Every structure is written in C-alpha cells, then in structure tokens.
PDB file of C-alpha atoms in Angstrom:
ATOM      1  CA  UNK A   1      -0.043  -0.149  -0.279  1.00 95.00           C
ATOM      2  CA  UNK A   2       2.977   2.360   0.100  1.00 94.00           C
ATOM      3  CA  UNK A   3       3.591   1.806  -3.200  1.00 92.00           C
ATOM      4  CA  UNK A   4       0.478   3.739  -4.042  1.00 94.00           C
ATOM      5  CA  UNK A   5       1.093   6.534  -1.563  1.00 95.00           C
ATOM      6  CA  UNK A   6      -0.593   5.090   1.691  1.00 95.00           C
ATOM      7  CA  UNK A   7       1.268   5.399   5.044  1.00 95.00           C
ATOM      8  CA  UNK A   8       1.124   2.102   6.347  1.00 96.00           C
ATOM      9  CA  UNK A   9       0.439   1.152  10.244  1.00 96.00           C
ATOM     10  CA  UNK A  10       1.009  -2.514  11.310  1.00 96.00           C
ATOM     11  CA  UNK A  11      -1.224  -3.254  14.130  1.00 96.00           C
ATOM     12  CA  UNK A  12      -0.852  -6.396  16.246  1.00 96.00           C
ATOM     13  CA  UNK A  13      -2.936  -9.455  16.496  1.00 96.00           C
ATOM     14  CA  UNK A  14      -7.049  -8.844  17.798  1.00 97.00           C
ATOM     15  CA  UNK A  15      -8.105 -12.240  19.532  1.00 97.00           C
ATOM     16  CA  UNK A  16     -10.836 -13.786  18.327  1.00 96.00           C
ATOM     17  CA  UNK A  17     -13.844 -11.888  19.814  1.00 97.00           C
ATOM     18  CA  UNK A  18     -16.221 -10.108  17.801  1.00 97.00           C
ATOM     19  CA  UNK A  19     -16.760  -6.983  20.136  1.00 98.00           C
ATOM     20  CA  UNK A  20     -12.958  -6.544  20.911  1.00 98.00           C
ATOM     21  CA  UNK A  21     -12.524  -6.891  16.831  1.00 98.00           C
ATOM     22  CA  UNK A  22     -15.265  -3.786  16.880  1.00 98.00           C
ATOM     23  CA  UNK A  23     -13.855  -1.777  19.910  1.00 98.00           C
ATOM     24  CA  UNK A  24     -10.439  -2.129  17.939  1.00 98.00           C
ATOM     25  CA  UNK A  25     -12.195  -0.677  14.813  1.00 98.00           C
ATOM     26  CA  UNK A  26     -13.922   1.379  16.350  1.00 98.00           C
ATOM     27  CA  UNK A  27     -11.301   2.898  18.343  1.00 98.00           C
ATOM     28  CA  UNK A  28      -9.450   3.017  15.196  1.00 98.00           C
ATOM     29  CA  UNK A  29     -12.149   4.808  13.117  1.00 98.00           C
ATOM     30  CA  UNK A  30     -12.241   7.584  15.743  1.00 98.00           C
ATOM     31  CA  UNK A  31      -8.669   8.212  15.747  1.00 97.00           C
ATOM     32  CA  UNK A  32      -9.146   9.014  12.248  1.00 97.00           C
ATOM     33  CA  UNK A  33      -7.487   6.281  10.044  1.00 97.00           C
ATOM     34  CA  UNK A  34      -8.673   6.264   6.488  1.00 96.00           C
ATOM     35  CA  UNK A  35      -8.073   3.123   5.440  1.00 98.00           C
ATOM     36  CA  UNK A  36      -8.258   0.027   7.447  1.00 98.00           C
ATOM     37  CA  UNK A  37      -7.524  -3.515   6.503  1.00 98.00           C
ATOM     38  CA  UNK A  38      -7.993  -6.598   8.186  1.00 98.00           C
ATOM     39  CA  UNK A  39      -6.118 -10.187   7.734  1.00 98.00           C
ATOM     40  CA  UNK A  40      -8.211 -13.176   8.546  1.00 97.00           C
ATOM     41  CA  UNK A  41     -11.254 -13.668  10.739  1.00 95.00           C
ATOM     42  CA  UNK A  42     -13.395 -14.560   7.289  1.00 97.00           C
ATOM     43  CA  UNK A  43     -13.392 -17.600   7.452  1.00 90.00           C
ATOM     44  CA  UNK A  44     -16.563 -20.136   7.500  1.00 90.00           C
ATOM     45  CA  UNK A  45     -15.290 -21.310  11.169  1.00 93.00           C
ATOM     46  CA  UNK A  46     -17.097 -20.583  14.557  1.00 93.00           C
ATOM     47  CA  UNK A  47     -14.086 -18.120  15.445  1.00 95.00           C
ATOM     48  CA  UNK A  48     -14.114 -16.204  12.341  1.00 96.00           C
ATOM     49  CA  UNK A  49     -15.757 -13.174  13.286  1.00 97.00           C
ATOM     50  CA  UNK A  50     -14.318  -9.943  11.501  1.00 98.00           C
ATOM     51  CA  UNK A  51     -16.935  -9.587   9.146  1.00 97.00           C
ATOM     52  CA  UNK A  52     -19.897  -9.886  12.336  1.00 97.00           C
ATOM     53  CA  UNK A  53     -17.539  -7.098  13.599  1.00 98.00           C
ATOM     54  CA  UNK A  54     -17.511  -4.658  11.223  1.00 98.00           C
ATOM     55  CA  UNK A  55     -21.336  -5.481  10.601  1.00 97.00           C
ATOM     56  CA  UNK A  56     -22.348  -4.683  14.326  1.00 97.00           C
ATOM     57  CA  UNK A  57     -20.689  -0.989  13.485  1.00 97.00           C
ATOM     58  CA  UNK A  58     -23.577  -0.138  11.824  1.00 93.00           C
ATOM     59  CA  UNK A  59     -23.852   1.980   8.639  1.00 86.00           C
ATOM     60  CA  UNK A  60     -24.007  -0.706   6.309  1.00 88.00           C
ATOM     61  CA  UNK A  61     -21.192  -3.165   4.593  1.00 96.00           C
ATOM     62  CA  UNK A  62     -21.122  -4.806   1.123  1.00 98.00           C
ATOM     63  CA  UNK A  63     -20.545  -8.241   1.779  1.00 97.00           C
ATOM     64  CA  UNK A  64     -19.774 -11.043  -0.935  1.00 97.00           C
ATOM     65  CA  UNK A  65     -18.869 -15.052  -0.483  1.00 96.00           C
ATOM     66  CA  UNK A  66     -15.823 -16.130  -1.773  1.00 95.00           C
ATOM     67  CA  UNK A  67     -16.401 -19.710  -1.304  1.00 90.00           C
ATOM     68  CA  UNK A  68     -19.528 -22.053   0.240  1.00 86.00           C
ATOM     69  CA  UNK A  69     -19.628 -24.400   2.827  1.00 85.00           C
ATOM     70  CA  UNK A  70     -22.507 -26.995   4.248  1.00 79.00           C
ATOM     71  CA  UNK A  71     -22.410 -26.089   7.742  1.00 85.00           C
ATOM     72  CA  UNK A  72     -21.830 -28.780  10.181  1.00 84.00           C
ATOM     73  CA  UNK A  73     -19.661 -30.306   7.606  1.00 82.00           C
ATOM     74  CA  UNK A  74     -15.850 -30.759   8.839  1.00 85.00           C
ATOM     75  CA  UNK A  75     -15.248 -27.837  11.152  1.00 84.00           C
ATOM     76  CA  UNK A  76     -17.561 -25.426   9.339  1.00 83.00           C
ATOM     77  CA  UNK A  77     -20.300 -23.638  10.827  1.00 80.00           C
ATOM     78  CA  UNK A  78     -20.376 -21.089   8.567  1.00 85.00           C
ATOM     79  CA  UNK A  79     -22.158 -21.471   5.059  1.00 84.00           C
ATOM     80  CA  UNK A  80     -19.565 -19.163   3.102  1.00 89.00           C
ATOM     81  CA  UNK A  81     -16.019 -17.125   3.740  1.00 94.00           C
ATOM     82  CA  UNK A  82     -17.045 -13.924   3.685  1.00 96.00           C
ATOM     83  CA  UNK A  83     -15.471 -10.165   3.008  1.00 98.00           C
ATOM     84  CA  UNK A  84     -16.829  -7.157   3.702  1.00 98.00           C
ATOM     85  CA  UNK A  85     -16.102  -3.662   2.946  1.00 98.00           C
ATOM     86  CA  UNK A  86     -17.832  -0.558   4.882  1.00 98.00           C
ATOM     87  CA  UNK A  87     -17.303   3.237   4.910  1.00 97.00           C
ATOM     88  CA  UNK A  88     -17.981   4.478   8.473  1.00 97.00           C
ATOM     89  CA  UNK A  89     -17.254   8.067  10.031  1.00 96.00           C
ATOM     90  CA  UNK A  90     -15.459   8.296   6.555  1.00 95.00           C
ATOM     91  CA  UNK A  91     -12.901   5.500   7.212  1.00 97.00           C
ATOM     92  CA  UNK A  92     -12.744   2.822   4.706  1.00 98.00           C
ATOM     93  CA  UNK A  93     -13.187  -0.794   6.457  1.00 98.00           C
ATOM     94  CA  UNK A  94     -11.919  -4.016   4.011  1.00 98.00           C
ATOM     95  CA  UNK A  95     -11.531  -7.318   5.065  1.00 98.00           C
ATOM     96  CA  UNK A  96      -9.266  -9.532   3.894  1.00 98.00           C
ATOM     97  CA  UNK A  97      -8.511 -13.291   4.333  1.00 97.00           C
ATOM     98  CA  UNK A  98      -5.419 -14.544   6.234  1.00 95.00           C
ATOM     99  CA  UNK A  99      -3.452 -16.699   4.149  1.00 95.00           C
ATOM    100  CA  UNK A 100      -0.416 -14.740   2.583  1.00 96.00           C
ATOM    101  CA  UNK A 101      -0.764 -15.634  -0.749  1.00 96.00           C
ATOM    102  CA  UNK A 102      -4.430 -14.434  -0.798  1.00 97.00           C
ATOM    103  CA  UNK A 103      -3.767 -11.103   1.142  1.00 97.00           C
ATOM    104  CA  UNK A 104      -0.844 -10.261  -1.594  1.00 97.00           C
ATOM    105  CA  UNK A 105      -3.999 -10.876  -4.142  1.00 98.00           C
ATOM    106  CA  UNK A 106      -6.406  -8.767  -2.735  1.00 98.00           C
ATOM    107  CA  UNK A 107      -3.414  -6.209  -2.142  1.00 97.00           C
ATOM    108  CA  UNK A 108      -2.697  -6.010  -5.600  1.00 97.00           C
ATOM    109  CA  UNK A 109      -6.529  -5.189  -6.614  1.00 98.00           C
ATOM    110  CA  UNK A 110      -6.692  -2.983  -4.015  1.00 98.00           C
ATOM    111  CA  UNK A 111      -3.771  -1.260  -5.168  1.00 97.00           C
ATOM    112  CA  UNK A 112      -5.747  -0.704  -8.724  1.00 97.00           C
ATOM    113  CA  UNK A 113      -8.948  -0.085  -6.951  1.00 98.00           C
ATOM    114  CA  UNK A 114      -8.348   2.679  -3.863  1.00 97.00           C
ATOM    115  CA  UNK A 115      -6.506   5.717  -6.724  1.00 96.00           C
ATOM    116  CA  UNK A 116      -9.974   4.929  -8.220  1.00 96.00           C
ATOM    117  CA  UNK A 117     -12.287   6.442  -5.498  1.00 96.00           C
ATOM    118  CA  UNK A 118     -14.049   2.902  -5.688  1.00 98.00           C
ATOM    119  CA  UNK A 119     -17.012   2.686  -3.829  1.00 97.00           C
ATOM    120  CA  UNK A 120     -17.260   0.107  -1.025  1.00 98.00           C
ATOM    121  CA  UNK A 121     -19.596  -2.332  -2.998  1.00 98.00           C
ATOM    122  CA  UNK A 122     -17.046  -2.448  -6.167  1.00 98.00           C
ATOM    123  CA  UNK A 123     -14.415  -3.308  -3.883  1.00 98.00           C
ATOM    124  CA  UNK A 124     -16.072  -6.218  -2.733  1.00 98.00           C
ATOM    125  CA  UNK A 125     -16.886  -7.518  -5.506  1.00 98.00           C
ATOM    126  CA  UNK A 126     -13.570  -7.022  -7.500  1.00 98.00           C
ATOM    127  CA  UNK A 127     -12.201  -8.801  -3.829  1.00 98.00           C
ATOM    128  CA  UNK A 128     -14.541 -12.108  -4.305  1.00 98.00           C
ATOM    129  CA  UNK A 129     -13.866 -12.325  -8.198  1.00 98.00           C
ATOM    130  CA  UNK A 130      -9.894 -12.309  -7.678  1.00 98.00           C
ATOM    131  CA  UNK A 131     -10.227 -14.856  -5.072  1.00 97.00           C
ATOM    132  CA  UNK A 132     -12.556 -16.847  -6.360  1.00 96.00           C
ATOM    133  CA  UNK A 133     -10.705 -17.170  -9.670  1.00 96.00           C
ATOM    134  CA  UNK A 134      -7.566 -18.160  -7.529  1.00 95.00           C
ATOM    135  CA  UNK A 135      -9.460 -20.337  -5.418  1.00 91.00           C
ATOM    136  CA  UNK A 136     -10.863 -21.979  -8.947  1.00 90.00           C
ATOM    137  CA  UNK A 137      -6.894 -22.317 -10.558  1.00 90.00           C
ATOM    138  CA  UNK A 138      -5.905 -23.639  -6.913  1.00 83.00           C
ATOM    139  CA  UNK A 139      -8.361 -26.391  -7.231  1.00 81.00           C
ATOM    140  CA  UNK A 140      -7.540 -27.366 -10.904  1.00 82.00           C
ATOM    141  CA  UNK A 141      -3.558 -26.979  -9.856  1.00 81.00           C
ATOM    142  CA  UNK A 142      -2.862 -23.818 -12.307  1.00 70.00           C
ATOM    143  CA  UNK A 143      -0.409 -21.202 -11.496  1.00 61.00           C
ATOM    144  CA  UNK A 144      -2.181 -17.700 -10.738  1.00 49.00           C
TER     145      UNK A 144
END
C-alpha cells in the first residue's frame, strides 16, 4: 500500500472475539484512520468473526461470498467465507482472508481500485471475484 502513497501502520493481532474486534476497529475509526485493512477472521469457522464485527459497527457494508460450505461438515459452522467492505465515519474498512498468498492477491486489487475512489461495493465485488478465480485455479492445480 505504501507503493501507492499510503502511510502504513501494522497493528498487533486481535483475539477471535467479536466485541474486541469491533472495539478495536471503532478506536481506529475514531483516531481518524482513512483505510483499515484487516487480515484473517473471515472464514466459515465459529472463531471467524471479523465480518460480523464490521457489520456490528452499523452503517451498512458490502458483503460478498468467496466460497460456500455446508454448516456442520468438517469444521465449518457458517455457509461461506465472506469479505466485507464498508465506509464508516469517513473510514474505509476492508476485510481480507488470512493466508499470505491471498492477502498479496487482494492488495494488488486494492492498489488498482483505491486510487480510483472505488465504492465499498465495487471493492468487495472485485476482491471476491479475484479470490474466487484464485481458488478455482488452485483447485485445478494451475499457477495464478
């Protein structure tokens, strides 16, 4: 993100607790951060609560499904891996998956979209499309 002019600050991890995540995001919003990008906590397991925390901040969010699961099968308790993008009090919130390869892919997408002033809906959809393509190519054993 620094390559496109953003001052980047890396924050320490936050525990898998929806109220703690929401409170941390609220403090960063109140501190005046223009963009907050989270990594991890968007999966289909019970512990994955980042999207719920963003939704709990109010103001609406664009949410897209990346992959689908049957709740109760394996470790999945939710029907999908989801990403959210929202504008809250002048701050753009973007949730990304945790794996490094997926984060790098999403950051490339964001480097194209953020300078154009893309809306939260456009950002969420573009990230979802990029990740779905990536997952399909991975399942087929192709290089991205």
